[in-house]
Tab-separated table of C-alpha atoms in Angstrom:
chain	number	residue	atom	x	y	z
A	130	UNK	CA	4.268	-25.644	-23.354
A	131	UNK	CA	7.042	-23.158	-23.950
A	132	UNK	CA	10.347	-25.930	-24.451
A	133	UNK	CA	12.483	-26.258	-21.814
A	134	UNK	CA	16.027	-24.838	-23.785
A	135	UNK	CA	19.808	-24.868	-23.071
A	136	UNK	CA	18.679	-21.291	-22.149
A	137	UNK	CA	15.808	-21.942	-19.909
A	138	UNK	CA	17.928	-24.555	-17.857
A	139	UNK	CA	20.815	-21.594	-17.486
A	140	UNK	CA	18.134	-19.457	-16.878
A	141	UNK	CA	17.021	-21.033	-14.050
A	142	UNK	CA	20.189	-22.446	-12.351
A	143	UNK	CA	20.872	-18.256	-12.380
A	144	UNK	CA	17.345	-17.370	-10.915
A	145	UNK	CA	17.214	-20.006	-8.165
A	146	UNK	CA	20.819	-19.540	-7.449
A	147	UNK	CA	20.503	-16.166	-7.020
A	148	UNK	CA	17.503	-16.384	-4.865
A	149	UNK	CA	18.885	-19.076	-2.857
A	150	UNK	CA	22.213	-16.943	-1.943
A	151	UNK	CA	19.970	-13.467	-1.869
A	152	UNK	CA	17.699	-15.280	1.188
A	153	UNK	CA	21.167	-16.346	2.696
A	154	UNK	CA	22.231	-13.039	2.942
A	155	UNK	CA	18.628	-11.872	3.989
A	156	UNK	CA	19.509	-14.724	7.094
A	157	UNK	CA	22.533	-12.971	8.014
A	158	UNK	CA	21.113	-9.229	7.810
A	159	UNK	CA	18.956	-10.550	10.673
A	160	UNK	CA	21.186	-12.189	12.922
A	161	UNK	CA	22.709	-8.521	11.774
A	162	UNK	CA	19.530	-6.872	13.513
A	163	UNK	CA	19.333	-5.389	10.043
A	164	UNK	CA	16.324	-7.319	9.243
A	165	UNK	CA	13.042	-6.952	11.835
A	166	UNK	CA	10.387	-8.767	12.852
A	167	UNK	CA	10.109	-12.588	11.171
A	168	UNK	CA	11.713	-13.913	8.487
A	169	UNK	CA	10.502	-16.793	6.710
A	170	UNK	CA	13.307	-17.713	3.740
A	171	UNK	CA	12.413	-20.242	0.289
A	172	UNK	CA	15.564	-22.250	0.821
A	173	UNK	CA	14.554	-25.757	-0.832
A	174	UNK	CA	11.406	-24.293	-2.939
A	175	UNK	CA	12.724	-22.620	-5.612
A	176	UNK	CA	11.543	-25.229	-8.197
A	177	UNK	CA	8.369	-24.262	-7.468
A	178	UNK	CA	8.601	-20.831	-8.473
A	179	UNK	CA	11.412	-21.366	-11.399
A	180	UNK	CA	8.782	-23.997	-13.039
A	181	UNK	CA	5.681	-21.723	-12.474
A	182	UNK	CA	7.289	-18.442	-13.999
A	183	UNK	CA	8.191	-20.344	-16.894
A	184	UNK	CA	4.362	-21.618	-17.561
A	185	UNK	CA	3.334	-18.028	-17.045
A	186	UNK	CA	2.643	-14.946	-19.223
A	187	UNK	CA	3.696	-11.997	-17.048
A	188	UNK	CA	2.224	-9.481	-19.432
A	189	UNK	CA	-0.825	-10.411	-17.972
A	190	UNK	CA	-1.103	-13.427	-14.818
A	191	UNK	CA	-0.485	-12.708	-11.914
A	192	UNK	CA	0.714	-14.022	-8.569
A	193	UNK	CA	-0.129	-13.828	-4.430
A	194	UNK	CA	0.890	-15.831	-2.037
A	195	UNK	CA	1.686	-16.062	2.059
A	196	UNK	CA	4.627	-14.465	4.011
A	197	UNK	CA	7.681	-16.669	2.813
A	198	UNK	CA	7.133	-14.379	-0.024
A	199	UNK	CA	10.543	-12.514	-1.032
A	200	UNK	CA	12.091	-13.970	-4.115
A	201	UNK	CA	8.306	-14.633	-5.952
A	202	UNK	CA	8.781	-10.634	-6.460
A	203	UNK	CA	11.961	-10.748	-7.707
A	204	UNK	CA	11.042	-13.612	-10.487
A	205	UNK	CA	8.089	-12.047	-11.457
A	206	UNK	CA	10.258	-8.661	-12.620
A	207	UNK	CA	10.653	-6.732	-9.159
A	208	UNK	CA	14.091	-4.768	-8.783
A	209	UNK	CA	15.725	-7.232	-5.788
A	210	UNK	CA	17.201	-4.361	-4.758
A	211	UNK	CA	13.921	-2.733	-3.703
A	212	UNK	CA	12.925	-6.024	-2.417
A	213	UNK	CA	16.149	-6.267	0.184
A	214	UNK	CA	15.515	-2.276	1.113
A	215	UNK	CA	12.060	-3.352	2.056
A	216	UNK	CA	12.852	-6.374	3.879
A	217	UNK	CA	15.655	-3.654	6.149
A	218	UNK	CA	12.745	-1.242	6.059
A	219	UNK	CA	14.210	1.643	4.113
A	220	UNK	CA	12.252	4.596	2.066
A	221	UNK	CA	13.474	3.130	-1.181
A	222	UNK	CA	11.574	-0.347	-0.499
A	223	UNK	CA	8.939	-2.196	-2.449
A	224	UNK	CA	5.815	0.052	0.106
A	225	UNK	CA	8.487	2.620	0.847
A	226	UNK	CA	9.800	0.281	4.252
A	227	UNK	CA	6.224	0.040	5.737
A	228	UNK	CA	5.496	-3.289	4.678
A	229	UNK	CA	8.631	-5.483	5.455
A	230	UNK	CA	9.477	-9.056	5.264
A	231	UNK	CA	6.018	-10.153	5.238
A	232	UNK	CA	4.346	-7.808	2.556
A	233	UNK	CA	5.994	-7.678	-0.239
A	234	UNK	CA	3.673	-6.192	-2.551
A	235	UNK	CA	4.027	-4.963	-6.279
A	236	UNK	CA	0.918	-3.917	-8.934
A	237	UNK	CA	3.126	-2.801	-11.384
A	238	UNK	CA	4.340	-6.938	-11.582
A	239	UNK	CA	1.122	-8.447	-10.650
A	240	UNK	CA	2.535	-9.649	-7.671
A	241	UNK	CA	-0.215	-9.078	-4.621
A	242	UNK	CA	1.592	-9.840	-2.119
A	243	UNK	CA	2.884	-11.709	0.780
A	244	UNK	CA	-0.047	-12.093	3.437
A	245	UNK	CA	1.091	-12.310	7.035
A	246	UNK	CA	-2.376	-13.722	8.212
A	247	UNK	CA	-2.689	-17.822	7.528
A	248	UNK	CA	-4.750	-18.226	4.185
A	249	UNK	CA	-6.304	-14.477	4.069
A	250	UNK	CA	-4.863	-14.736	0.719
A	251	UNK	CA	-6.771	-17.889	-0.704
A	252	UNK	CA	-10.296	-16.022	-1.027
A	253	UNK	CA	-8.008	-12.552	-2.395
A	254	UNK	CA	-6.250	-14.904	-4.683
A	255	UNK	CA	-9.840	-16.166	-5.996
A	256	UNK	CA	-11.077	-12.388	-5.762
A	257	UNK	CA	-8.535	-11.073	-8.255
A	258	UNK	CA	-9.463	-13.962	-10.834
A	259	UNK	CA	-12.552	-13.057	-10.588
A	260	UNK	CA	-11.333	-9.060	-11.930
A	261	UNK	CA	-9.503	-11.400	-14.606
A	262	UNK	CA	-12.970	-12.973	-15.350
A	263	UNK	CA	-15.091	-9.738	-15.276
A	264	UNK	CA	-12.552	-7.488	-17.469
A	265	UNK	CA	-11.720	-10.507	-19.780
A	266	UNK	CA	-8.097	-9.542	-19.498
A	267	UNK	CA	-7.113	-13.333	-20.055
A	268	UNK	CA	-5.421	-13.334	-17.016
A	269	UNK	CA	-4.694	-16.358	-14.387
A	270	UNK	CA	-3.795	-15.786	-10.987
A	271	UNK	CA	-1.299	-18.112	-9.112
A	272	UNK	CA	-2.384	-18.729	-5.339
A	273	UNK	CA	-0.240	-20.375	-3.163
A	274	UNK	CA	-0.480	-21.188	0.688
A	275	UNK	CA	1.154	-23.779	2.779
A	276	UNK	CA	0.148	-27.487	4.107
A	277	UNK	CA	-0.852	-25.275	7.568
A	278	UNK	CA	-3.051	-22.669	5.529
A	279	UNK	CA	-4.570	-25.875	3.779
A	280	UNK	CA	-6.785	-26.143	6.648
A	281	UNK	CA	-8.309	-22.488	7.149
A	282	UNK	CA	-12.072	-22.457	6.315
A	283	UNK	CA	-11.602	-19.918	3.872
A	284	UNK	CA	-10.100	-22.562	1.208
A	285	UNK	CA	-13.590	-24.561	0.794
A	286	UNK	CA	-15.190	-21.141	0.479
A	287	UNK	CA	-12.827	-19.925	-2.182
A	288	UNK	CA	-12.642	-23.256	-4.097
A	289	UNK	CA	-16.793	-23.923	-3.718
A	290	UNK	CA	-17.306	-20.227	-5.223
A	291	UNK	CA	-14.109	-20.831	-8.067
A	292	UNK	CA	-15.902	-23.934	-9.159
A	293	UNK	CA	-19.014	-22.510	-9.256
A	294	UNK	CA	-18.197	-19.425	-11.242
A	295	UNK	CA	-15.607	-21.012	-12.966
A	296	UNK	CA	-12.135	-18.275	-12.158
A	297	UNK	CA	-9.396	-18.460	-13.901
A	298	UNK	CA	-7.484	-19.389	-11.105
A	299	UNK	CA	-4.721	-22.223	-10.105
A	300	UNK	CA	-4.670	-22.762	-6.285
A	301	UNK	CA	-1.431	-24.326	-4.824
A	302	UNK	CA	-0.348	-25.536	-1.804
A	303	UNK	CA	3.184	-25.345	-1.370
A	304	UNK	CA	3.498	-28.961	0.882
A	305	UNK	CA	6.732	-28.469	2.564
A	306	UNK	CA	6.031	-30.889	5.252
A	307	UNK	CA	5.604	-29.375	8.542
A	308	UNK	CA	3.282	-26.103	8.376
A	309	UNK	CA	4.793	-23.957	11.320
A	310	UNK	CA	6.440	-26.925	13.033
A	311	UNK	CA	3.630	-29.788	13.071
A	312	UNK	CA	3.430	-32.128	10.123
A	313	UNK	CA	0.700	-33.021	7.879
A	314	UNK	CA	0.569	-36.342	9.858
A	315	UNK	CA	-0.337	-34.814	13.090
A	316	UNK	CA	-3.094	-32.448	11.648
A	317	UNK	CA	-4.989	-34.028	9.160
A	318	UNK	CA	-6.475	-38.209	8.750
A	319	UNK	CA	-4.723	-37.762	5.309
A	320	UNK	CA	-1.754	-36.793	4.262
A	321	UNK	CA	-2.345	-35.684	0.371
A	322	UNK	CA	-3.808	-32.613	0.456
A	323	UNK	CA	-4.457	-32.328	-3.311
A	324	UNK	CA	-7.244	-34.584	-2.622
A	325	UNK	CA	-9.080	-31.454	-0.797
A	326	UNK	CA	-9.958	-30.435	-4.957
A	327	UNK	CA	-12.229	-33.591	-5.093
A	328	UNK	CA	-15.247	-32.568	-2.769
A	329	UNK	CA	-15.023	-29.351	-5.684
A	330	UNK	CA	-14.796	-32.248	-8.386
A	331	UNK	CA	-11.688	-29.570	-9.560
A	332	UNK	CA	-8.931	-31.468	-10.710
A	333	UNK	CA	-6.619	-31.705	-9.179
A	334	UNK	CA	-3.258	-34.059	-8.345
A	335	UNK	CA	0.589	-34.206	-6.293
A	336	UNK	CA	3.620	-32.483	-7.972
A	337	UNK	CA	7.015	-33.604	-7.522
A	338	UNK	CA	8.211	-29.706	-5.921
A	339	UNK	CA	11.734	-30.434	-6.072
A	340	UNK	CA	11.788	-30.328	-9.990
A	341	UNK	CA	11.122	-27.442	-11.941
A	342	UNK	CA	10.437	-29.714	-14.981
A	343	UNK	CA	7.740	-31.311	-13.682
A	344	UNK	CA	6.462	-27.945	-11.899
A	345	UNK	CA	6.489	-26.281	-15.287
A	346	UNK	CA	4.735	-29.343	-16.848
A	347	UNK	CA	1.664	-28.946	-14.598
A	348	UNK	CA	1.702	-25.396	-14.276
A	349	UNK	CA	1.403	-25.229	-17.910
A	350	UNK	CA	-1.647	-27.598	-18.131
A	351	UNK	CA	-3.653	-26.095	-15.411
A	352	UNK	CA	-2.894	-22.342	-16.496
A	353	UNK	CA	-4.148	-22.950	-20.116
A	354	UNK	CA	-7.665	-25.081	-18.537
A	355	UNK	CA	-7.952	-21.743	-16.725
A	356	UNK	CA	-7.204	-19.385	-19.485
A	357	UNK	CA	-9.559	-20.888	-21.574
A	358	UNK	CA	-12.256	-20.508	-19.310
A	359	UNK	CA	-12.748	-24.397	-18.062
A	360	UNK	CA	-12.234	-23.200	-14.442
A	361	UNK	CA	-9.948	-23.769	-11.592
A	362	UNK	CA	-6.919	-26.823	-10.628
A	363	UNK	CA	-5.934	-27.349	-7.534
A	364	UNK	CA	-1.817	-28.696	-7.464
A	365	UNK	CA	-0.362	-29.872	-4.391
A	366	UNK	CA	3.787	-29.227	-4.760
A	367	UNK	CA	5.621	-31.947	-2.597
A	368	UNK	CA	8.428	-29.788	-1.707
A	369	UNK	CA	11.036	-29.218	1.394
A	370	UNK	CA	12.429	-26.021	3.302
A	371	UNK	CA	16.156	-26.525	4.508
A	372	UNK	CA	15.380	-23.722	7.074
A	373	UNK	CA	13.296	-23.458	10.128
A	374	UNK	CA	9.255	-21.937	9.329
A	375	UNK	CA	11.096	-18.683	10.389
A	376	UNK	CA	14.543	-17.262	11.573
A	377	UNK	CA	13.196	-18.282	15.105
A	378	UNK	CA	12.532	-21.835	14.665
A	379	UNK	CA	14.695	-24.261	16.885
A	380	UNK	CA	13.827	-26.920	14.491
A	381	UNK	CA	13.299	-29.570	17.316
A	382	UNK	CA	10.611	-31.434	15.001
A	383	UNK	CA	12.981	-32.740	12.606
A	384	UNK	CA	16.492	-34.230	12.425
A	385	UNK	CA	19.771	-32.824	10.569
A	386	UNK	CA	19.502	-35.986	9.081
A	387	UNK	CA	16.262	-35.535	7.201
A	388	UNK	CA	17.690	-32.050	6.228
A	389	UNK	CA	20.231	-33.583	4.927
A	390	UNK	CA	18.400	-36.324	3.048
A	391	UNK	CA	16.210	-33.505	1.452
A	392	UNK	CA	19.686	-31.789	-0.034
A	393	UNK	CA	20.565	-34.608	-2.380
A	394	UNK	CA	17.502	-33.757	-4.531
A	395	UNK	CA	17.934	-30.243	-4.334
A	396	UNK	CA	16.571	-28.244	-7.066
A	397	UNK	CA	19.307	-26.228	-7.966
A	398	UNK	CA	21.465	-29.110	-7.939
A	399	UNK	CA	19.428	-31.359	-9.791
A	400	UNK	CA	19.048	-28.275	-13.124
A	401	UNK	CA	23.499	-27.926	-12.621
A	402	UNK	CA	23.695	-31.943	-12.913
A	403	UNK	CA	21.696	-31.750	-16.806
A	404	UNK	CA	23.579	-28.652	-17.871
A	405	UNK	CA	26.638	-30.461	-16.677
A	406	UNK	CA	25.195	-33.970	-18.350
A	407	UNK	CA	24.477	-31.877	-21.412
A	408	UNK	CA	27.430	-30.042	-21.396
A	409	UNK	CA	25.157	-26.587	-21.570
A	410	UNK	CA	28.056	-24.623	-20.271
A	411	UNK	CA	31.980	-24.989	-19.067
A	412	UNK	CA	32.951	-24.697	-15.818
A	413	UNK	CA	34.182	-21.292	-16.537
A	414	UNK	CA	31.164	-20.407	-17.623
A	415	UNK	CA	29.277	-22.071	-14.358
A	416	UNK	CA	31.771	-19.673	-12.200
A	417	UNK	CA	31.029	-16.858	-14.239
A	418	UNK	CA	27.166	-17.040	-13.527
A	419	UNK	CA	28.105	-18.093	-9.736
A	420	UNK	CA	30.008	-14.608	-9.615
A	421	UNK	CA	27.138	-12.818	-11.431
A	422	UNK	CA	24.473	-13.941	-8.645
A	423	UNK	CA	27.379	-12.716	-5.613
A	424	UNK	CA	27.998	-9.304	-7.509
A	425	UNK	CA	24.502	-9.028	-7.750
A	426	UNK	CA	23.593	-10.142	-4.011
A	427	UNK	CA	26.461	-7.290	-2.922
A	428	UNK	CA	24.697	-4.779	-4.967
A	429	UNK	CA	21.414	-5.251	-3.646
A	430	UNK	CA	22.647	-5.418	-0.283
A	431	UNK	CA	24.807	-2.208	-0.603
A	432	UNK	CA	21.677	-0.287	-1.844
A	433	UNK	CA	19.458	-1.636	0.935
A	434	UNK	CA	22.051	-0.763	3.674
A	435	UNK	CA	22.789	2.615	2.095
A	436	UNK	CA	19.185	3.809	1.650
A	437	UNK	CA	17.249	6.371	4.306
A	438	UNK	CA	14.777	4.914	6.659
A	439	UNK	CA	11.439	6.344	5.859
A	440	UNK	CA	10.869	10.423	7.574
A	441	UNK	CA	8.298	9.970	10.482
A	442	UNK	CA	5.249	12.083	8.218
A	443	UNK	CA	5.288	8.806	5.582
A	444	UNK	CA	2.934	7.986	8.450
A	445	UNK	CA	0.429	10.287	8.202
A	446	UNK	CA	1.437	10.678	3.980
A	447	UNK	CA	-0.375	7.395	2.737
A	448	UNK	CA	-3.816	6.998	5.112
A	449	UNK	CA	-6.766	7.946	3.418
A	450	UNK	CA	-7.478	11.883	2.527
A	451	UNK	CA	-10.807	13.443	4.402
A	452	UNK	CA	-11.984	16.450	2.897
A	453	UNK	CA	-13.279	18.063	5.637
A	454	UNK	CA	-9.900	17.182	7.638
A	455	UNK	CA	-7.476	19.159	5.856
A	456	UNK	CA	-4.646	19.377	8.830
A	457	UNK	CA	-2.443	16.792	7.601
A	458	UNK	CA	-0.950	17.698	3.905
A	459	UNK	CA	-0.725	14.859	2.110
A	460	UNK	CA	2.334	13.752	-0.447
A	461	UNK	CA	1.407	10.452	-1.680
């Protein structure tokens, strides 16, 4: 594995602080109006995704995943600024404002998507590895769900045929304890999940989600079994969102006090405490990146807020072309 630097830990304590702050602003645009529809924000996850990106090759892997799906994007190369226009539906977003919170989408970064409908994305996931596979591009695709998508039929489908064709493909279920609102306890005779891999005899195992170390440590393994052609892992992150499943959620299923609990192992916190320990950078310098993320939030919002909302014939611009239907011009 790649080793984990003075420059990697800075790295990330930037990345996940940014993304942190960048979904707290998202949280304000919609109590703003700003922002549509749902919102589902990563607040609490972000070791997942800081220890995955740095196990990956982006030249070539690539990523999908479900709706709570904004800063993935954004680590995997995606201008955040195009990523915030999207999410406030303007002409300069990610799908030019007609895909919103919960479609983030991005070819160019191998990023394919947030996927609004529960698991849809576990047998795509599985499908693009199987591209990977055919083309012998050497690629691995990332596909993460939650605990709640964990029990959609399509999963045994998708793992049955990975195994069995051997994808280069790492499935993971992003465990962060309650699916919509119902925990794991209440929908399932078992409560590790990983275990699911074993009927597949794919290996399999728990991750602790709350450290990007330890993310980045078994994201490395099972990306290099796949990569050399041994097949697919299956990697349960145990991991915790400080917010409600969306902007929506009263929360009643949990107390502030488990919340709160949850915080003192926070991710970002936990990466600050070894560059502190390690004395990786001043306090000064600590400021300087905090001001770097809040410039950069600004920005993004700024562009998002000054951008046009899409002209009414993008409609009719990006459905299919019919030949012998030539009354609407198209553009795209």
């Amino acid at each position: 594995m790649k080793p984990i630097t003075k420059e990697v830990y800075l790295k990330w304590y930037e990345d996940m602080q940014f993304w942190r702050k960048f979904e707290d602003k998202l949280a304000a645009l919609y109590i703003q109006q700003k922002v549509r529809g749902f919102l589902h924000l990563y607040n609490g996850q972000e070791a997942v995704l800081a220890g995955a990106l740095h196990a990956m090759d982006l030249s070539k892997d690539k990523m999908i995943t479900a709706y709570r799906n904004h800063v993935q994007p954004i680590g995997m190369g995606v201008d955040p600024k195009a990523v915030m226009a999207e999410l406030l539906g303007k002409v300069t977003g990610t799908s030019k404002g007609m895909g919103g919170s919960m479609h983030i989408f991005s070819k160019e970064h191998g990023f394919y998507g947030g996927h609004g409908i529960v698991g849809a994305q576990i047998p795509v996931g599985a499908g693009i590895a199987f591209a990977d596979k055919y083309f012998e591009t050497g690629g691995v695709t990332l596909t993460y769900f939650g605990d709640g998508a964990a029990r959609q039929g399509s999963l045994h489908e998708a793992f049955n045929m990975a195994m069995n064709w051997k994808l280069p493909v790492v499935f993971i279920v992003e465990n962060n304890g309650y699916a919509m609102g119902t925990s794991v306890e209440r929908t399932a005779n078992h409560t590790d999940i990983w275990k699911l891999g074993l009927g597949y005899e794919m290996p399999c195992g728990p991750v602790d989600g709350m450290n990007p170390i330890k993310v980045a440590e078994a994201m490395h393994e099972a990306i290099e079994r796949a990569r050399k052609g041994e097949g697919p892992t299956f990697l349960e992150m145990k991991t915790y969102r400080y917010r409600g499943h969306s902007m929506s959620d009263a929360q009643l299923y949990r107390t502030k006090e488990e919340v709160e609990e949850y915080k003192k192992i926070d991710p970002i916190t936990q990466v600050l405490d070894i560059i502190k320990e390690k004395k990786y950078a001043t306090e000064a310098e600590i400021e300087a990146i905090d001001q770097r993320v809040a410039d950069l939030v600004a920005e993004c919002e700024k562009f998002a807020d000054e951008s046009p909302f899409p002209e009414v014939n993008q409609l009719y611009d990006v459905v299919y072309e019919q030949e012998n239907y030539p009354f609407i011009p198209h553009k795209l």
